[in-house]
mmCIF file of C-alpha atoms in Angstrom:
data_model
loop_
_atom_site.group_PDB
_atom_site.id
_atom_site.type_symbol
_atom_site.label_atom_id
_atom_site.label_comp_id
_atom_site.label_asym_id
_atom_site.label_seq_id
_atom_site.Cartn_x
_atom_site.Cartn_y
_atom_site.Cartn_z
ATOM 1 C CA UNK A 1 -5.813 23.938 3.078
ATOM 2 C CA UNK A 2 -7.101 24.854 -0.385
ATOM 3 C CA UNK A 3 -10.509 25.865 -1.715
ATOM 4 C CA UNK A 4 -11.740 24.781 -5.136
ATOM 5 C CA UNK A 5 -15.185 25.999 -6.154
ATOM 6 C CA UNK A 6 -16.092 25.968 -2.422
ATOM 7 C CA UNK A 7 -14.610 22.447 -2.240
ATOM 8 C CA UNK A 8 -12.478 22.119 0.875
ATOM 9 C CA UNK A 9 -9.356 20.034 0.392
ATOM 10 C CA UNK A 10 -7.108 19.245 3.354
ATOM 11 C CA UNK A 11 -3.414 18.513 3.267
ATOM 12 C CA UNK A 12 -1.809 15.644 5.166
ATOM 13 C CA UNK A 13 -0.736 17.985 7.980
ATOM 14 C CA UNK A 14 -4.321 19.271 8.324
ATOM 15 C CA UNK A 15 -5.590 15.709 8.741
ATOM 16 C CA UNK A 16 -2.976 14.872 11.382
ATOM 17 C CA UNK A 17 -3.929 17.990 13.324
ATOM 18 C CA UNK A 18 -7.644 17.172 13.175
ATOM 19 C CA UNK A 19 -7.037 13.549 14.103
ATOM 20 C CA UNK A 20 -5.458 14.620 17.395
ATOM 21 C CA UNK A 21 -8.286 17.013 18.274
ATOM 22 C CA UNK A 22 -11.702 16.569 16.662
ATOM 23 C CA UNK A 23 -11.693 14.313 13.585
ATOM 24 C CA UNK A 24 -14.617 14.587 11.196
ATOM 25 C CA UNK A 25 -16.963 11.739 10.361
ATOM 26 C CA UNK A 26 -15.387 10.770 7.030
ATOM 27 C CA UNK A 27 -12.291 11.417 4.922
ATOM 28 C CA UNK A 28 -11.351 10.654 1.319
ATOM 29 C CA UNK A 29 -7.608 10.070 0.878
ATOM 30 C CA UNK A 30 -6.353 10.706 -2.664
ATOM 31 C CA UNK A 31 -3.227 11.922 -4.425
ATOM 32 C CA UNK A 32 0.112 10.627 -5.666
ATOM 33 C CA UNK A 33 1.792 9.456 -2.450
ATOM 34 C CA UNK A 34 0.177 6.180 -1.405
ATOM 35 C CA UNK A 35 2.768 5.519 1.300
ATOM 36 C CA UNK A 36 1.675 8.575 3.276
ATOM 37 C CA UNK A 37 -1.966 7.534 2.943
ATOM 38 C CA UNK A 38 -1.188 4.141 4.467
ATOM 39 C CA UNK A 39 0.804 5.849 7.238
ATOM 40 C CA UNK A 40 -2.118 8.182 8.004
ATOM 41 C CA UNK A 41 -4.491 5.189 8.223
ATOM 42 C CA UNK A 42 -2.094 3.527 10.684
ATOM 43 C CA UNK A 43 -2.045 6.693 12.804
ATOM 44 C CA UNK A 44 -5.847 6.742 12.883
ATOM 45 C CA UNK A 45 -5.919 3.051 13.802
ATOM 46 C CA UNK A 46 -3.467 3.559 16.668
ATOM 47 C CA UNK A 47 -5.540 6.439 18.028
ATOM 48 C CA UNK A 48 -9.055 5.048 17.591
ATOM 49 C CA UNK A 49 -8.327 1.338 18.111
ATOM 50 C CA UNK A 50 -5.515 1.348 20.662
ATOM 51 C CA UNK A 51 -6.793 -1.886 22.294
ATOM 52 C CA UNK A 52 -6.182 -4.792 19.863
ATOM 53 C CA UNK A 53 -8.561 -7.054 21.817
ATOM 54 C CA UNK A 54 -11.441 -4.834 20.688
ATOM 55 C CA UNK A 55 -10.308 -4.550 17.068
ATOM 56 C CA UNK A 56 -13.052 -6.925 15.898
ATOM 57 C CA UNK A 57 -15.637 -4.351 17.011
ATOM 58 C CA UNK A 58 -13.801 -1.046 16.571
ATOM 59 C CA UNK A 59 -11.553 -1.592 13.525
ATOM 60 C CA UNK A 60 -13.716 -2.561 10.571
ATOM 61 C CA UNK A 61 -11.916 -3.056 7.250
ATOM 62 C CA UNK A 62 -13.766 -3.214 3.937
ATOM 63 C CA UNK A 63 -12.272 -4.156 0.561
ATOM 64 C CA UNK A 64 -13.478 -3.299 -2.920
ATOM 65 C CA UNK A 65 -13.321 -6.926 -4.055
ATOM 66 C CA UNK A 66 -16.613 -7.819 -2.320
ATOM 67 C CA UNK A 67 -17.921 -4.348 -1.504
ATOM 68 C CA UNK A 68 -21.559 -3.291 -1.780
ATOM 69 C CA UNK A 69 -23.167 -0.067 -0.510
ATOM 70 C CA UNK A 70 -25.207 -2.176 1.925
ATOM 71 C CA UNK A 71 -21.984 -3.522 3.485
ATOM 72 C CA UNK A 72 -20.960 0.050 4.234
ATOM 73 C CA UNK A 73 -24.310 0.755 5.905
ATOM 74 C CA UNK A 74 -23.975 -2.487 7.889
ATOM 75 C CA UNK A 75 -20.538 -1.364 9.079
ATOM 76 C CA UNK A 76 -21.752 2.111 10.067
ATOM 77 C CA UNK A 77 -24.663 0.915 12.209
ATOM 78 C CA UNK A 78 -23.080 -0.956 15.193
ATOM 79 C CA UNK A 79 -21.884 1.173 18.102
ATOM 80 C CA UNK A 80 -18.240 0.950 19.186
ATOM 81 C CA UNK A 81 -17.322 -1.448 21.984
ATOM 82 C CA UNK A 82 -15.982 0.240 25.152
ATOM 83 C CA UNK A 83 -14.813 3.260 23.151
ATOM 84 C CA UNK A 84 -16.136 6.595 21.951
ATOM 85 C CA UNK A 85 -15.559 5.902 18.270
ATOM 86 C CA UNK A 86 -14.802 3.117 15.852
ATOM 87 C CA UNK A 87 -12.754 3.166 12.651
ATOM 88 C CA UNK A 88 -14.016 1.972 9.273
ATOM 89 C CA UNK A 89 -11.565 1.824 6.377
ATOM 90 C CA UNK A 90 -12.385 1.060 2.747
ATOM 91 C CA UNK A 91 -9.589 0.334 0.279
ATOM 92 C CA UNK A 92 -9.241 -0.773 -3.323
ATOM 93 C CA UNK A 93 -12.067 1.331 -4.789
ATOM 94 C CA UNK A 94 -11.606 2.509 -8.377
ATOM 95 C CA UNK A 95 -13.789 5.562 -8.848
ATOM 96 C CA UNK A 96 -12.222 6.256 -12.245
ATOM 97 C CA UNK A 97 -13.969 3.233 -13.736
ATOM 98 C CA UNK A 98 -17.179 3.436 -11.676
ATOM 99 C CA UNK A 99 -20.379 4.060 -13.600
ATOM 100 C CA UNK A 100 -22.394 7.156 -12.735
ATOM 101 C CA UNK A 101 -25.365 5.304 -11.234
ATOM 102 C CA UNK A 102 -23.026 3.103 -9.145
ATOM 103 C CA UNK A 103 -21.377 6.233 -7.777
ATOM 104 C CA UNK A 104 -24.827 7.626 -6.921
ATOM 105 C CA UNK A 105 -25.671 4.419 -5.027
ATOM 106 C CA UNK A 106 -22.343 4.651 -3.222
ATOM 107 C CA UNK A 107 -22.980 8.280 -2.226
ATOM 108 C CA UNK A 108 -26.456 7.350 -1.019
ATOM 109 C CA UNK A 109 -24.848 4.903 1.407
ATOM 110 C CA UNK A 110 -22.303 7.559 2.433
ATOM 111 C CA UNK A 111 -25.176 9.873 3.372
ATOM 112 C CA UNK A 112 -25.943 7.464 6.246
ATOM 113 C CA UNK A 113 -22.674 8.552 7.849
ATOM 114 C CA UNK A 114 -24.444 11.596 9.299
ATOM 115 C CA UNK A 115 -26.824 9.360 11.264
ATOM 116 C CA UNK A 116 -24.070 7.658 13.264
ATOM 117 C CA UNK A 117 -21.705 10.145 14.884
ATOM 118 C CA UNK A 118 -19.490 7.508 16.508
ATOM 119 C CA UNK A 119 -17.762 6.469 13.268
ATOM 120 C CA UNK A 120 -14.545 7.608 11.621
ATOM 121 C CA UNK A 121 -14.663 6.499 7.980
ATOM 122 C CA UNK A 122 -11.532 6.663 5.822
ATOM 123 C CA UNK A 123 -11.713 5.775 2.141
ATOM 124 C CA UNK A 124 -8.202 5.552 0.715
ATOM 125 C CA UNK A 125 -7.912 5.605 -3.072
ATOM 126 C CA UNK A 126 -4.804 4.563 -4.998
ATOM 127 C CA UNK A 127 -3.152 7.280 -7.047
ATOM 128 C CA UNK A 128 -4.714 6.342 -10.389
ATOM 129 C CA UNK A 129 -8.182 5.338 -9.150
ATOM 130 C CA UNK A 130 -9.839 8.743 -8.908
ATOM 131 C CA UNK A 131 -10.173 11.348 -11.633
ATOM 132 C CA UNK A 132 -9.756 14.569 -9.658
ATOM 133 C CA UNK A 133 -10.185 16.939 -12.582
ATOM 134 C CA UNK A 134 -7.975 20.028 -12.695
ATOM 135 C CA UNK A 135 -7.294 21.052 -9.117
ATOM 136 C CA UNK A 136 -7.632 23.447 -7.509
ATOM 137 C CA UNK A 137 -9.896 25.298 -9.973
ATOM 138 C CA UNK A 138 -11.928 22.537 -11.648
ATOM 139 C CA UNK A 139 -12.512 19.418 -9.553
ATOM 140 C CA UNK A 140 -14.120 16.489 -11.342
ATOM 141 C CA UNK A 141 -17.789 15.645 -10.913
ATOM 142 C CA UNK A 142 -16.830 12.424 -9.119
ATOM 143 C CA UNK A 143 -14.699 14.278 -6.586
ATOM 144 C CA UNK A 144 -17.414 16.860 -5.999
ATOM 145 C CA UNK A 145 -20.021 14.149 -5.390
ATOM 146 C CA UNK A 146 -17.784 12.319 -2.923
ATOM 147 C CA UNK A 147 -16.877 15.587 -1.191
ATOM 148 C CA UNK A 148 -20.541 16.141 -0.319
ATOM 149 C CA UNK A 149 -20.145 13.347 2.233
ATOM 150 C CA UNK A 150 -16.401 13.049 2.846
ATOM 151 C CA UNK A 151 -13.621 15.549 3.491
ATOM 152 C CA UNK A 152 -10.979 15.158 0.750
ATOM 153 C CA UNK A 153 -7.358 14.916 1.897
ATOM 154 C CA UNK A 154 -4.699 15.292 -0.787
ATOM 155 C CA UNK A 155 -1.389 13.461 -0.356
ATOM 156 C CA UNK A 156 1.235 15.007 -2.627
ATOM 157 C CA UNK A 157 4.648 13.591 -3.422
ATOM 158 C CA UNK A 158 7.336 14.793 -1.002
ATOM 159 C CA UNK A 159 9.907 17.321 -2.120
ATOM 160 C CA UNK A 160 13.422 15.979 -2.658
ATOM 161 C CA UNK A 161 14.638 17.653 0.545
ATOM 162 C CA UNK A 162 11.881 16.061 2.670
ATOM 163 C CA UNK A 163 12.407 12.716 0.977
ATOM 164 C CA UNK A 164 16.148 12.799 1.700
ATOM 165 C CA UNK A 165 15.515 13.534 5.389
ATOM 166 C CA UNK A 166 12.945 10.717 5.556
ATOM 167 C CA UNK A 167 15.415 8.264 3.977
ATOM 168 C CA UNK A 168 18.022 9.130 6.615
ATOM 169 C CA UNK A 169 15.514 8.516 9.433
ATOM 170 C CA UNK A 170 14.450 5.195 7.891
ATOM 171 C CA UNK A 171 18.082 4.010 7.770
ATOM 172 C CA UNK A 172 18.589 5.187 11.343
ATOM 173 C CA UNK A 173 15.528 3.208 12.450
ATOM 174 C CA UNK A 174 17.128 0.105 10.895
ATOM 175 C CA UNK A 175 20.363 0.696 12.824
ATOM 176 C CA UNK A 176 22.306 1.863 9.779
ATOM 177 C CA UNK A 177 24.191 5.145 9.325
ATOM 178 C CA UNK A 178 23.720 6.469 5.797
ATOM 179 C CA UNK A 179 25.662 9.454 4.527
ATOM 180 C CA UNK A 180 23.785 12.553 3.313
ATOM 181 C CA UNK A 181 25.180 11.910 -0.163
ATOM 182 C CA UNK A 182 23.775 8.372 -0.304
ATOM 183 C CA UNK A 183 20.390 9.538 1.014
ATOM 184 C CA UNK A 184 20.286 12.181 -1.721
ATOM 185 C CA UNK A 185 21.298 9.665 -4.406
ATOM 186 C CA UNK A 186 18.674 7.028 -3.558
ATOM 187 C CA UNK A 187 15.644 8.861 -5.037
ATOM 188 C CA UNK A 188 17.630 9.544 -8.207
ATOM 189 C CA UNK A 189 18.551 5.870 -8.529
ATOM 190 C CA UNK A 190 15.472 4.101 -7.119
ATOM 191 C CA UNK A 191 12.724 6.603 -7.896
ATOM 192 C CA UNK A 192 10.601 8.834 -5.688
ATOM 193 C CA UNK A 193 7.879 6.363 -4.636
ATOM 194 C CA UNK A 194 8.084 6.095 -0.838
ATOM 195 C CA UNK A 195 6.685 2.544 -0.902
ATOM 196 C CA UNK A 196 9.432 1.371 -3.233
ATOM 197 C CA UNK A 197 12.078 3.422 -1.413
ATOM 198 C CA UNK A 198 11.070 1.907 1.944
ATOM 199 C CA UNK A 199 11.621 -1.559 0.496
ATOM 200 C CA UNK A 200 14.962 -0.615 -1.069
ATOM 201 C CA UNK A 201 16.145 0.961 2.209
ATOM 202 C CA UNK A 202 15.279 -2.230 4.091
ATOM 203 C CA UNK A 203 17.117 -4.341 1.498
ATOM 204 C CA UNK A 204 20.214 -2.162 1.661
ATOM 205 C CA UNK A 205 20.100 -2.049 5.472
ATOM 206 C CA UNK A 206 19.920 -5.838 5.723
ATOM 207 C CA UNK A 207 22.764 -6.235 3.243
ATOM 208 C CA UNK A 208 24.931 -3.720 5.126
ATOM 209 C CA UNK A 209 24.373 -5.272 8.565
ATOM 210 C CA UNK A 210 24.789 -8.836 7.241
ATOM 211 C CA UNK A 211 28.258 -7.845 6.029
ATOM 212 C CA UNK A 212 29.258 -6.453 9.411
ATOM 213 C CA UNK A 213 29.148 -2.813 8.306
ATOM 214 C CA UNK A 214 27.345 0.211 9.727
ATOM 215 C CA UNK A 215 27.272 2.405 6.630
ATOM 216 C CA UNK A 216 26.391 1.392 3.049
ATOM 217 C CA UNK A 217 28.332 2.770 0.104
ATOM 218 C CA UNK A 218 27.042 3.971 -3.253
ATOM 219 C CA UNK A 219 28.458 0.771 -4.780
ATOM 220 C CA UNK A 220 26.411 -1.248 -2.268
ATOM 221 C CA UNK A 221 23.301 0.674 -3.317
ATOM 222 C CA UNK A 222 23.870 -0.053 -7.000
ATOM 223 C CA UNK A 223 24.507 -3.741 -6.254
ATOM 224 C CA UNK A 224 21.519 -4.329 -3.981
ATOM 225 C CA UNK A 225 18.818 -1.843 -4.949
ATOM 226 C CA UNK A 226 16.547 -1.863 -7.974
ATOM 227 C CA UNK A 227 16.953 1.137 -10.233
ATOM 228 C CA UNK A 228 14.035 3.333 -11.212
ATOM 229 C CA UNK A 229 13.771 1.480 -14.515
ATOM 230 C CA UNK A 230 13.571 -1.923 -12.829
ATOM 231 C CA UNK A 231 10.704 -3.662 -11.079
ATOM 232 C CA UNK A 232 11.093 -5.371 -7.739
ATOM 233 C CA UNK A 233 8.528 -8.163 -7.762
ATOM 234 C CA UNK A 234 9.571 -9.150 -4.250
ATOM 235 C CA UNK A 235 8.274 -5.832 -2.892
ATOM 236 C CA UNK A 236 4.988 -6.379 -4.724
ATOM 237 C CA UNK A 237 4.613 -10.005 -3.618
ATOM 238 C CA UNK A 238 5.619 -9.179 -0.049
ATOM 239 C CA UNK A 239 2.959 -6.476 0.160
ATOM 240 C CA UNK A 240 0.331 -8.961 -1.057
ATOM 241 C CA UNK A 241 1.404 -11.679 1.400
ATOM 242 C CA UNK A 242 1.423 -9.255 4.346
ATOM 243 C CA UNK A 243 -2.092 -7.968 3.525
ATOM 244 C CA UNK A 244 -0.737 -4.467 2.831
ATOM 245 C CA UNK A 245 -3.401 -3.836 0.209
ATOM 246 C CA UNK A 246 -2.667 -0.140 -0.293
ATOM 247 C CA UNK A 247 1.040 -0.847 -0.771
ATOM 248 C CA UNK A 248 0.356 -3.580 -3.319
ATOM 249 C CA UNK A 249 -2.128 -1.408 -5.232
ATOM 250 C CA UNK A 250 0.381 1.457 -5.255
ATOM 251 C CA UNK A 251 3.085 -0.741 -6.779
ATOM 252 C CA UNK A 252 0.551 -2.091 -9.263
ATOM 253 C CA UNK A 253 -0.319 1.497 -10.192
ATOM 254 C CA UNK A 254 3.376 2.078 -10.883
ATOM 255 C CA UNK A 255 3.451 -1.024 -13.099
ATOM 256 C CA UNK A 256 0.368 0.244 -14.933
ATOM 257 C CA UNK A 257 1.953 3.669 -15.430
ATOM 258 C CA UNK A 258 5.017 1.987 -16.938
ATOM 259 C CA UNK A 259 2.779 -0.283 -19.080
ATOM 260 C CA UNK A 260 4.246 -3.532 -17.825
ATOM 261 C CA UNK A 261 2.430 -6.577 -19.231
ATOM 262 C CA UNK A 262 0.054 -7.851 -16.467
ATOM 263 C CA UNK A 263 0.804 -11.463 -17.430
ATOM 264 C CA UNK A 264 4.513 -10.778 -16.921
ATOM 265 C CA UNK A 265 3.746 -9.340 -13.456
ATOM 266 C CA UNK A 266 1.672 -12.381 -12.487
ATOM 267 C CA UNK A 267 4.288 -14.871 -13.679
ATOM 268 C CA UNK A 268 6.963 -13.044 -11.690
ATOM 269 C CA UNK A 269 4.789 -13.066 -8.555
ATOM 270 C CA UNK A 270 4.304 -16.829 -8.958
ATOM 271 C CA UNK A 271 8.063 -17.261 -9.337
ATOM 272 C CA UNK A 272 8.717 -15.347 -6.100
ATOM 273 C CA UNK A 273 6.115 -17.379 -4.182
ATOM 274 C CA UNK A 274 7.672 -20.635 -5.438
ATOM 275 C CA UNK A 275 11.107 -19.380 -4.362
ATOM 276 C CA UNK A 276 9.709 -18.469 -0.922
ATOM 277 C CA UNK A 277 8.243 -21.976 -0.540
ATOM 278 C CA UNK A 278 11.608 -23.518 -1.415
ATOM 279 C CA UNK A 279 13.496 -21.213 0.968
ATOM 280 C CA UNK A 280 11.005 -22.031 3.725
ATOM 281 C CA UNK A 281 11.516 -25.787 3.274
ATOM 282 C CA UNK A 282 15.326 -25.575 3.068
ATOM 283 C CA UNK A 283 15.491 -23.262 6.076
ATOM 284 C CA UNK A 284 13.447 -25.790 8.073
ATOM 285 C CA UNK A 285 16.096 -28.392 7.183
ATOM 286 C CA UNK A 286 18.739 -26.157 8.748
ATOM 287 C CA UNK A 287 20.644 -25.093 5.632
ATOM 288 C CA UNK A 288 22.532 -21.776 5.846
ATOM 289 C CA UNK A 289 21.531 -18.914 3.531
ATOM 290 C CA UNK A 290 24.559 -19.324 1.246
ATOM 291 C CA UNK A 291 23.791 -22.998 0.587
ATOM 292 C CA UNK A 292 20.096 -22.288 0.056
ATOM 293 C CA UNK A 293 20.957 -19.638 -2.526
ATOM 294 C CA UNK A 294 23.287 -22.022 -4.333
ATOM 295 C CA UNK A 295 20.516 -24.601 -4.840
ATOM 296 C CA UNK A 296 18.689 -22.275 -7.232
ATOM 297 C CA UNK A 297 19.538 -22.118 -10.947
ATOM 298 C CA UNK A 298 20.687 -19.434 -11.427
ATOM 299 C CA UNK A 299 21.890 -18.994 -7.860
ATOM 300 C CA UNK A 300 20.259 -16.385 -5.620
ATOM 301 C CA UNK A 301 22.490 -14.092 -3.562
ATOM 302 C CA UNK A 302 22.398 -14.909 0.156
ATOM 303 C CA UNK A 303 21.257 -11.391 1.095
ATOM 304 C CA UNK A 304 18.071 -11.975 -0.917
ATOM 305 C CA UNK A 305 17.636 -15.344 0.791
ATOM 306 C CA UNK A 306 17.848 -13.408 4.050
ATOM 307 C CA UNK A 307 15.063 -11.093 2.862
ATOM 308 C CA UNK A 308 12.915 -14.111 2.042
ATOM 309 C CA UNK A 309 13.586 -15.584 5.480
ATOM 310 C CA UNK A 310 12.683 -12.319 7.182
ATOM 311 C CA UNK A 311 9.403 -12.147 5.263
ATOM 312 C CA UNK A 312 8.635 -15.810 5.980
ATOM 313 C CA UNK A 313 8.595 -15.182 9.730
ATOM 314 C CA UNK A 314 5.101 -13.755 9.278
ATOM 315 C CA UNK A 315 3.904 -16.093 6.509
ATOM 316 C CA UNK A 316 2.837 -19.722 6.831
ATOM 317 C CA UNK A 317 3.302 -22.435 4.212
ATOM 318 C CA UNK A 318 -0.493 -22.732 3.981
ATOM 319 C CA UNK A 319 -0.844 -19.038 3.142
ATOM 320 C CA UNK A 320 1.854 -19.284 0.473
ATOM 321 C CA UNK A 321 0.104 -22.270 -1.124
ATOM 322 C CA UNK A 322 -3.268 -20.508 -1.008
ATOM 323 C CA UNK A 323 -1.674 -17.480 -2.680
ATOM 324 C CA UNK A 324 -0.141 -19.708 -5.361
ATOM 325 C CA UNK A 325 -3.538 -21.307 -6.003
ATOM 326 C CA UNK A 326 -5.102 -17.835 -6.310
ATOM 327 C CA UNK A 327 -2.382 -16.884 -8.809
ATOM 328 C CA UNK A 328 -3.117 -20.012 -10.848
ATOM 329 C CA UNK A 329 -6.807 -19.084 -10.875
ATOM 330 C CA UNK A 330 -5.902 -15.561 -11.984
ATOM 331 C CA UNK A 331 -3.735 -17.021 -14.742
ATOM 332 C CA UNK A 332 -6.742 -19.039 -15.965
ATOM 333 C CA UNK A 333 -8.859 -15.873 -15.934
ATOM 334 C CA UNK A 334 -6.194 -14.092 -17.975
ATOM 335 C CA UNK A 335 -6.369 -16.749 -20.677
ATOM 336 C CA UNK A 336 -10.107 -17.377 -20.744
ATOM 337 C CA UNK A 337 -11.703 -13.990 -20.066
ATOM 338 C CA UNK A 338 -11.728 -10.649 -21.886
ATOM 339 C CA UNK A 339 -11.385 -8.941 -18.489
ATOM 340 C CA UNK A 340 -8.671 -6.266 -18.213
ATOM 341 C CA UNK A 341 -5.413 -7.759 -16.922
ATOM 342 C CA UNK A 342 -4.869 -5.083 -14.297
ATOM 343 C CA UNK A 343 -8.415 -5.617 -13.004
ATOM 344 C CA UNK A 344 -7.595 -9.307 -12.532
ATOM 345 C CA UNK A 345 -4.479 -8.361 -10.543
ATOM 346 C CA UNK A 346 -6.451 -5.880 -8.423
ATOM 347 C CA UNK A 347 -8.955 -8.639 -7.600
ATOM 348 C CA UNK A 348 -6.072 -10.958 -6.726
ATOM 349 C CA UNK A 349 -4.596 -8.383 -4.332
ATOM 350 C CA UNK A 350 -7.888 -7.731 -2.552
ATOM 351 C CA UNK A 351 -8.784 -11.439 -2.284
ATOM 352 C CA UNK A 352 -5.682 -12.469 -0.317
#
């Protein structure tokens, strides 16, 4: 762990070690690798809330879209049900744009954490939503204020060697044998974001198995996967539909970094949802993937139809239509409000 002006900053491995022994009352997840943050939250959830029947009492999830400091205090107060501790997670906060007095109000609510020792609070911040200053020597004022109540945990991007090993394990988990050369090439072709890589690995795995093969080739990767310069709206839309807020915000942060027009992003999300509705209806009629793909103009490759069908197993028609209605409302906001386009998309993500 590192020290910065007496500011203690943990690494991911430090957090995992503490989680298994004596976790502290509150943690602030920040840094470039949003995938590892989401994984760490899942680990905490599995440990603290192992009984899903008690999740209503012991797994409290707060979102920035309707957050107030009082809601945090209300979440801290109740005791856990038939357990020693309960987990409270807060996602979607943008401390970079938060006004000073709002941050003070937020920290005042955080101070209540000390009065209830049965809570584990994790606030996970997307990579571009917290100005950290110049670490390790000069942390920002915002980070220092938050660190008075929470233990900061920094999630750095993985080295290429670690990323290559992780890619191989992910393929293996999917029942696919990927060569070391392909695993090393994927970050160069698809980029180093673990969220995006996880999606590309799943796409390539499905394509490989659907063609009766055990090992993908580099040509398969170039055919199926999105390159670093491309944007996979399906990954973004899928994260929204599956309530993976951190994943969706991470992909949105990547769009923002690349300065993609927010209206273009929204229109693409609406296109994907409409395609998913059509695939859902045609699948219910019993059409095979190849015929479903051929009904679209231009045609959609059957492996992508298969990805839609896999995603649709966990998504109802009603949820798709509600999401489409929310997108239409966001589109109206785009055209009638001076509000920042990315803010509108963040609100869309957190509202679904």
